[in-house]
Amino acid sequence: MTQHLILSPAVAAAKAAGRPLVALESTIVTHGMPYPANLETALAVEAAVRDSGAEPATVAVIDGVVRIGLAADELAALAEAREVMKLSRADLAFAVASGRTGSTTVAATMIAARAAGLSVFATGGIGGVHRGGETSLDVSADLEELARTDVIVVSAGAKAILDIGRTLEYLETKGVPVVVYGSDELPAFWSRESGHAAPLRLDAAAEIARFHKTRAALGIAGGMLVANPLDAAHAIPRETVEGWIEQALGEATAKGVAGKAVTPFLLGRIVTLSEGRSLEANIALIKANARLAGEIAVALGRD
């Protein structure tokens, strides 16, 4: 893959100097938020990584090249671009082969990060088993990627629009460790509570780094999910969120929204239904995840 991959000057310099790096996905820029909140958030997330002592590396495919790290003007262009592909494992190579531009989901970002030698990645929320997935078989490729690719993924758990219980069961079956940071309950994206106990709990970045290194020393392949609960000041009660989700799901069904269009549609409708509260929470959680990811990356480089 290296012949199709370019590191930005900042990322290349950090890597050469042995400084910690954190990968960031670009789907939040192209499909996760409206403009200009998407660009403002992307820049704030990169700043949060730098504040923690690491170098951010936003991942995207630009004109058929996998880019690890984007300059501010490149991020701005991506934030305003139209007809941008949303890339996962299945179509990452297609975008490269056909010279297309695309943003990377959790799965695609993990692939690119690993190819570039990055071990830590921050995102908002992972994909998972969709509601009704037991019959539709609509399951995100993010889960399989977590099972196979050696990257620590820091998120606020799975997106709340998903079936969190079945997502957790799927990860358990695949042997993916789910570590909740500083809490005994798995978070549910915008909410601190999900109704599911934390499979594992760790309270410091150094402990997470040690766990990752121990897995590698034991020859255990695959990634790790670190679920970082949103702070109480920005969190939204689970019952409130569920009401918005049920209404948005009903509208999606009525309009025939399907496939990759479902998640952006639901998130967009929930922004409207919540009068912006979900967007504010989303921005807060991705910045918090970026900070924690940076701390983990720094801790990994200490030993």
GROMACS .gro file of C-alpha atoms in nm:
model
  303
    1MET     CA    1   0.000   0.000   0.000
    2THR     CA    2   0.294   0.234   0.063
    3GLN     CA    3   0.319   0.334  -0.307
    4HIS     CA    4  -0.034   0.475  -0.282
    5LEU     CA    5   0.022   0.653   0.050
    6ILE     CA    6   0.173   0.994   0.122
    7LEU     CA    7   0.258   1.142   0.460
    8SER     CA    8   0.216   1.515   0.503
    9PRO     CA    9   0.538   1.705   0.584
   10ALA     CA   10   0.427   1.751   0.946
   11VAL     CA   11   0.343   1.383   0.991
   12ALA     CA   12   0.661   1.270   0.815
   13ALA     CA   13   0.872   1.496   1.038
   14ALA     CA   14   0.701   1.372   1.354
   15LYS     CA   15   0.742   1.010   1.249
   16ALA     CA   16   1.111   1.061   1.169
   17ALA     CA   17   1.166   1.222   1.508
   18GLY     CA   18   0.984   0.942   1.690
   19ARG     CA   19   0.710   1.174   1.814
   20PRO     CA   20   0.365   1.028   1.897
   21LEU     CA   21   0.101   1.036   1.623
   22VAL     CA   22  -0.278   1.009   1.628
   23ALA     CA   23  -0.483   0.921   1.321
   24LEU     CA   24  -0.813   1.103   1.264
   25GLU     CA   25  -1.093   1.004   1.026
   26SER     CA   26  -1.236   1.239   0.765
   27THR     CA   27  -1.596   1.117   0.740
   28ILE     CA   28  -1.690   1.359   1.017
   29VAL     CA   29  -1.571   1.637   0.781
   30THR     CA   30  -1.767   1.525   0.474
   31HIS     CA   31  -2.068   1.337   0.611
   32GLY     CA   32  -2.090   1.394   0.986
   33MET     CA   33  -2.157   1.765   1.026
   34PRO     CA   34  -2.283   2.064   0.828
   35TYR     CA   35  -2.044   2.331   0.699
   36PRO     CA   36  -1.876   2.527   0.858
   37ALA     CA   37  -1.911   2.330   1.183
   38ASN     CA   38  -1.736   2.036   1.014
   39LEU     CA   39  -1.423   2.238   0.933
   40GLU     CA   40  -1.416   2.419   1.267
   41THR     CA   41  -1.448   2.087   1.448
   42ALA     CA   42  -1.178   1.918   1.240
   43LEU     CA   43  -0.933   2.198   1.319
   44ALA     CA   44  -1.030   2.192   1.688
   45VAL     CA   45  -0.982   1.816   1.703
   46GLU     CA   46  -0.634   1.847   1.553
   47ALA     CA   47  -0.555   2.118   1.808
   48ALA     CA   48  -0.671   1.888   2.090
   49VAL     CA   49  -0.429   1.619   1.973
   50ARG     CA   50  -0.144   1.871   1.965
   51ASP     CA   51  -0.234   1.998   2.312
   52SER     CA   52  -0.192   1.644   2.444
   53GLY     CA   53   0.162   1.625   2.305
   54ALA     CA   54   0.101   1.429   1.983
   55GLU     CA   55   0.082   1.513   1.612
   56PRO     CA   56  -0.257   1.475   1.438
   57ALA     CA   57  -0.282   1.286   1.110
   58THR     CA   58  -0.619   1.330   0.941
   59VAL     CA   59  -0.669   1.056   0.682
   60ALA     CA   60  -0.844   1.093   0.346
   61VAL     CA   61  -0.812   0.983  -0.015
   62ILE     CA   62  -0.743   1.281  -0.241
   63ASP     CA   63  -0.740   1.222  -0.618
   64GLY     CA   64  -0.659   0.856  -0.570
   65VAL     CA   65  -0.385   0.900  -0.310
   66VAL     CA   66  -0.418   0.796   0.054
   67ARG     CA   67  -0.311   1.101   0.247
   68ILE     CA   68  -0.191   1.072   0.607
   69GLY     CA   69  -0.215   1.425   0.739
   70LEU     CA   70  -0.383   1.721   0.571
   71ALA     CA   71  -0.287   2.088   0.564
   72ALA     CA   72  -0.546   2.343   0.678
   73ASP     CA   73  -0.631   2.443   0.320
   74GLU     CA   74  -0.674   2.078   0.221
   75LEU     CA   75  -0.910   2.024   0.514
   76ALA     CA   76  -1.104   2.333   0.408
   77ALA     CA   77  -1.138   2.205   0.052
   78LEU     CA   78  -1.258   1.867   0.176
   79ALA     CA   79  -1.511   2.030   0.410
   80GLU     CA   80  -1.675   2.212   0.117
   81ALA     CA   81  -1.636   1.934  -0.142
   82ARG     CA   82  -1.938   1.765  -0.297
   83GLU     CA   83  -1.976   1.410  -0.425
   84VAL     CA   84  -1.710   1.279  -0.186
   85MET     CA   85  -1.710   0.901  -0.148
   86LYS     CA   86  -1.753   0.752   0.199
   87LEU     CA   87  -1.486   0.482   0.209
   88SER     CA   88  -1.462   0.160   0.405
   89ARG     CA   89  -1.259  -0.159   0.349
   90ALA     CA   90  -1.466  -0.263   0.046
   91ASP     CA   91  -1.412   0.051  -0.163
   92LEU     CA   92  -1.089   0.208  -0.035
   93ALA     CA   93  -0.885   0.047  -0.312
   94PHE     CA   94  -1.153   0.135  -0.569
   95ALA     CA   95  -1.118   0.505  -0.487
   96VAL     CA   96  -0.740   0.481  -0.516
   97ALA     CA   97  -0.749   0.286  -0.843
   98SER     CA   98  -0.999   0.524  -1.005
   99GLY     CA   99  -0.839   0.847  -0.883
  100ARG     CA  100  -1.137   0.946  -0.672
  101THR     CA  101  -1.162   1.158  -0.358
  102GLY     CA  102  -1.314   1.004  -0.048
  103SER     CA  103  -1.337   1.039   0.327
  104THR     CA  104  -1.239   0.747   0.546
  105THR     CA  105  -1.467   0.568   0.790
  106VAL     CA  106  -1.334   0.397   1.102
  107ALA     CA  107  -1.245   0.081   0.906
  108ALA     CA  108  -1.065   0.262   0.624
  109THR     CA  109  -0.882   0.493   0.865
  110MET     CA  110  -0.759   0.192   1.064
  111ILE     CA  111  -0.624   0.031   0.746
  112ALA     CA  112  -0.443   0.348   0.641
  113ALA     CA  113  -0.314   0.420   0.992
  114ARG     CA  114  -0.169   0.073   1.027
  115ALA     CA  115  -0.005   0.095   0.684
  116ALA     CA  116   0.158   0.422   0.791
  117GLY     CA  117   0.277   0.279   1.122
  118LEU     CA  118   0.030   0.462   1.348
  119SER     CA  119  -0.110   0.278   1.650
  120VAL     CA  120  -0.372   0.520   1.786
  121PHE     CA  121  -0.683   0.661   1.620
  122ALA     CA  122  -0.952   0.896   1.755
  123THR     CA  123  -1.307   0.913   1.625
  124GLY     CA  124  -1.651   1.016   1.749
  125GLY     CA  125  -1.832   0.684   1.752
  126ILE     CA  126  -1.775   0.354   1.575
  127GLY     CA  127  -2.023   0.183   1.346
  128GLY     CA  128  -2.182  -0.140   1.458
  129VAL     CA  129  -2.490  -0.357   1.431
  130HIS     CA  130  -2.783  -0.148   1.309
  131ARG     CA  131  -3.119  -0.171   1.481
  132GLY     CA  132  -3.295  -0.464   1.319
  133GLY     CA  133  -2.957  -0.598   1.212
  134GLU     CA  134  -3.049  -0.947   1.331
  135THR     CA  135  -3.273  -0.971   1.022
  136SER     CA  136  -3.126  -0.714   0.782
  137LEU     CA  137  -2.764  -0.821   0.850
  138ASP     CA  138  -2.670  -0.452   0.836
  139VAL     CA  139  -2.344  -0.462   1.027
  140SER     CA  140  -2.066  -0.206   0.990
  141ALA     CA  141  -1.729  -0.317   0.856
  142ASP     CA  142  -1.579  -0.125   1.150
  143LEU     CA  143  -1.636  -0.428   1.373
  144GLU     CA  144  -1.446  -0.672   1.151
  145GLU     CA  145  -1.165  -0.418   1.118
  146LEU     CA  146  -1.136  -0.392   1.494
  147ALA     CA  147  -1.099  -0.769   1.503
  148ARG     CA  148  -0.814  -0.777   1.252
  149THR     CA  149  -0.617  -0.450   1.257
  150ASP     CA  150  -0.378  -0.362   1.540
  151VAL     CA  151  -0.491  -0.007   1.619
  152ILE     CA  152  -0.628   0.145   1.939
  153VAL     CA  153  -0.956   0.318   1.853
  154VAL     CA  154  -1.070   0.586   2.097
  155SER     CA  155  -1.438   0.673   2.066
  156ALA     CA  156  -1.748   0.753   2.271
  157GLY     CA  157  -1.863   0.397   2.208
  158ALA     CA  158  -2.084   0.296   1.919
  159LYS     CA  159  -2.314   0.557   1.766
  160ALA     CA  160  -2.638   0.576   1.965
  161ILE     CA  161  -2.850   0.511   1.654
  162LEU     CA  162  -2.718   0.152   1.653
  163ASP     CA  163  -2.807  -0.160   1.850
  164ILE     CA  164  -2.545  -0.120   2.119
  165GLY     CA  165  -2.615  -0.452   2.290
  166ARG     CA  166  -2.570  -0.655   1.971
  167THR     CA  167  -2.266  -0.447   1.877
  168LEU     CA  168  -2.108  -0.534   2.211
  169GLU     CA  169  -2.188  -0.903   2.164
  170TYR     CA  170  -2.033  -0.898   1.815
  171LEU     CA  171  -1.712  -0.744   1.948
  172GLU     CA  172  -1.698  -1.003   2.226
  173THR     CA  173  -1.737  -1.286   1.973
  174LYS     CA  174  -1.452  -1.141   1.766
  175GLY     CA  175  -1.224  -1.111   2.068
  176VAL     CA  176  -1.203  -0.732   2.059
  177PRO     CA  177  -1.130  -0.584   2.401
  178VAL     CA  178  -1.369  -0.303   2.492
  179VAL     CA  179  -1.216  -0.079   2.756
  180VAL     CA  180  -1.424   0.195   2.916
  181TYR     CA  181  -1.216   0.485   3.036
  182GLY     CA  182  -1.292   0.583   3.394
  183SER     CA  183  -1.642   0.434   3.419
  184ASP     CA  184  -1.816   0.107   3.499
  185GLU     CA  185  -2.079   0.160   3.228
  186LEU     CA  186  -2.039   0.161   2.852
  187PRO     CA  187  -2.126   0.503   2.709
  188ALA     CA  188  -2.374   0.548   2.424
  189PHE     CA  189  -2.219   0.827   2.219
  190TRP     CA  190  -2.416   1.139   2.328
  191SER     CA  191  -2.512   0.973   2.659
  192ARG     CA  192  -2.291   0.860   2.944
  193GLU     CA  193  -2.513   0.560   3.007
  194SER     CA  194  -2.614   0.274   2.776
  195GLY     CA  195  -2.755   0.017   3.017
  196HIS     CA  196  -2.455  -0.210   2.951
  197ALA     CA  197  -2.173  -0.271   3.197
  198ALA     CA  198  -1.816  -0.194   3.095
  199PRO     CA  199  -1.649  -0.519   2.980
  200LEU     CA  200  -1.317  -0.377   3.102
  201ARG     CA  201  -1.227  -0.058   3.285
  202LEU     CA  202  -0.901   0.136   3.293
  203ASP     CA  203  -0.847   0.478   3.449
  204ALA     CA  204  -0.527   0.610   3.292
  205ALA     CA  205  -0.375   0.648   2.948
  206ALA     CA  206  -0.063   0.469   3.068
  207GLU     CA  207  -0.270   0.165   3.169
  208ILE     CA  208  -0.429   0.151   2.823
  209ALA     CA  209  -0.086   0.177   2.659
  210ARG     CA  210   0.046  -0.105   2.879
  211PHE     CA  211  -0.252  -0.325   2.791
  212HIS     CA  212  -0.192  -0.267   2.418
  213LYS     CA  213   0.178  -0.352   2.448
  214THR     CA  214   0.101  -0.666   2.649
  215ARG     CA  215  -0.140  -0.787   2.382
  216ALA     CA  216   0.130  -0.736   2.120
  217ALA     CA  217   0.390  -0.917   2.333
  218LEU     CA  218   0.153  -1.212   2.365
  219GLY     CA  219   0.104  -1.222   1.989
  220ILE     CA  220  -0.267  -1.133   2.009
  221ALA     CA  221  -0.371  -0.971   1.682
  222GLY     CA  222  -0.647  -0.718   1.634
  223GLY     CA  223  -0.745  -0.379   1.762
  224MET     CA  224  -0.880  -0.241   2.085
  225LEU     CA  225  -1.181  -0.018   2.144
  226VAL     CA  226  -1.147   0.246   2.414
  227ALA     CA  227  -1.485   0.398   2.502
  228ASN     CA  228  -1.453   0.745   2.652
  229PRO     CA  229  -1.773   0.872   2.820
  230LEU     CA  230  -1.873   1.228   2.734
  231ASP     CA  231  -1.845   1.473   3.023
  232ALA     CA  232  -2.163   1.534   3.220
  233ALA     CA  233  -2.186   1.898   3.113
  234HIS     CA  234  -2.238   1.801   2.747
  235ALA     CA  235  -2.401   1.460   2.782
  236ILE     CA  236  -2.769   1.411   2.694
  237PRO     CA  237  -2.993   1.170   2.891
  238ARG     CA  238  -3.041   0.837   2.718
  239GLU     CA  239  -3.422   0.858   2.728
  240THR     CA  240  -3.418   1.193   2.549
  241VAL     CA  241  -3.188   1.063   2.278
  242GLU     CA  242  -3.404   0.753   2.224
  243GLY     CA  243  -3.704   0.969   2.143
  244TRP     CA  244  -3.514   1.154   1.872
  245ILE     CA  245  -3.376   0.830   1.730
  246GLU     CA  246  -3.716   0.664   1.706
  247GLN     CA  247  -3.859   0.962   1.518
  248ALA     CA  248  -3.560   0.982   1.281
  249LEU     CA  249  -3.573   0.606   1.214
  250GLY     CA  250  -3.941   0.632   1.124
  251GLU     CA  251  -3.868   0.912   0.880
  252ALA     CA  252  -3.579   0.718   0.723
  253THR     CA  253  -3.806   0.418   0.666
  254ALA     CA  254  -4.079   0.634   0.516
  255LYS     CA  255  -3.832   0.798   0.277
  256GLY     CA  256  -3.665   0.470   0.179
  257VAL     CA  257  -3.322   0.576   0.303
  258ALA     CA  258  -3.086   0.277   0.291
  259GLY     CA  259  -2.722   0.166   0.291
  260LYS     CA  260  -2.447   0.419   0.358
  261ALA     CA  261  -2.702   0.702   0.348
  262VAL     CA  262  -2.872   0.588   0.669
  263THR     CA  263  -2.621   0.712   0.926
  264PRO     CA  264  -2.574   1.065   0.778
  265PHE     CA  265  -2.953   1.098   0.740
  266LEU     CA  266  -3.022   0.997   1.100
  267LEU     CA  267  -2.748   1.214   1.245
  268GLY     CA  268  -2.869   1.512   1.042
  269ARG     CA  269  -3.230   1.468   1.150
  270ILE     CA  270  -3.128   1.432   1.513
  271VAL     CA  271  -2.938   1.762   1.494
  272THR     CA  272  -3.265   1.923   1.386
  273LEU     CA  273  -3.484   1.740   1.636
  274SER     CA  274  -3.246   1.819   1.921
  275GLU     CA  275  -3.224   2.186   1.818
  276GLY     CA  276  -2.848   2.154   1.791
  277ARG     CA  277  -2.785   1.980   2.123
  278SER     CA  278  -2.662   1.662   1.955
  279LEU     CA  279  -2.419   1.860   1.740
  280GLU     CA  280  -2.278   2.038   2.044
  281ALA     CA  281  -2.236   1.703   2.220
  282ASN     CA  282  -2.077   1.551   1.909
  283ILE     CA  283  -1.819   1.829   1.892
  284ALA     CA  284  -1.740   1.796   2.263
  285LEU     CA  285  -1.697   1.420   2.250
  286ILE     CA  286  -1.470   1.407   1.946
  287LYS     CA  287  -1.242   1.670   2.102
  288ALA     CA  288  -1.232   1.474   2.429
  289ASN     CA  289  -1.154   1.153   2.240
  290ALA     CA  290  -0.873   1.328   2.052
  291ARG     CA  291  -0.719   1.445   2.378
  292LEU     CA  292  -0.733   1.098   2.529
  293ALA     CA  293  -0.593   0.941   2.211
  294GLY     CA  294  -0.303   1.185   2.223
  295GLU     CA  295  -0.232   1.095   2.584
  296ILE     CA  296  -0.234   0.724   2.494
  297ALA     CA  297   0.002   0.784   2.200
  298VAL     CA  298   0.239   0.975   2.429
  299ALA     CA  299   0.224   0.694   2.686
  300LEU     CA  300   0.300   0.433   2.418
  301GLY     CA  301   0.620   0.618   2.334
  302ARG     CA  302   0.747   0.641   2.690
  303ASP     CA  303   0.862   0.281   2.737
   0.00000   0.00000   0.00000
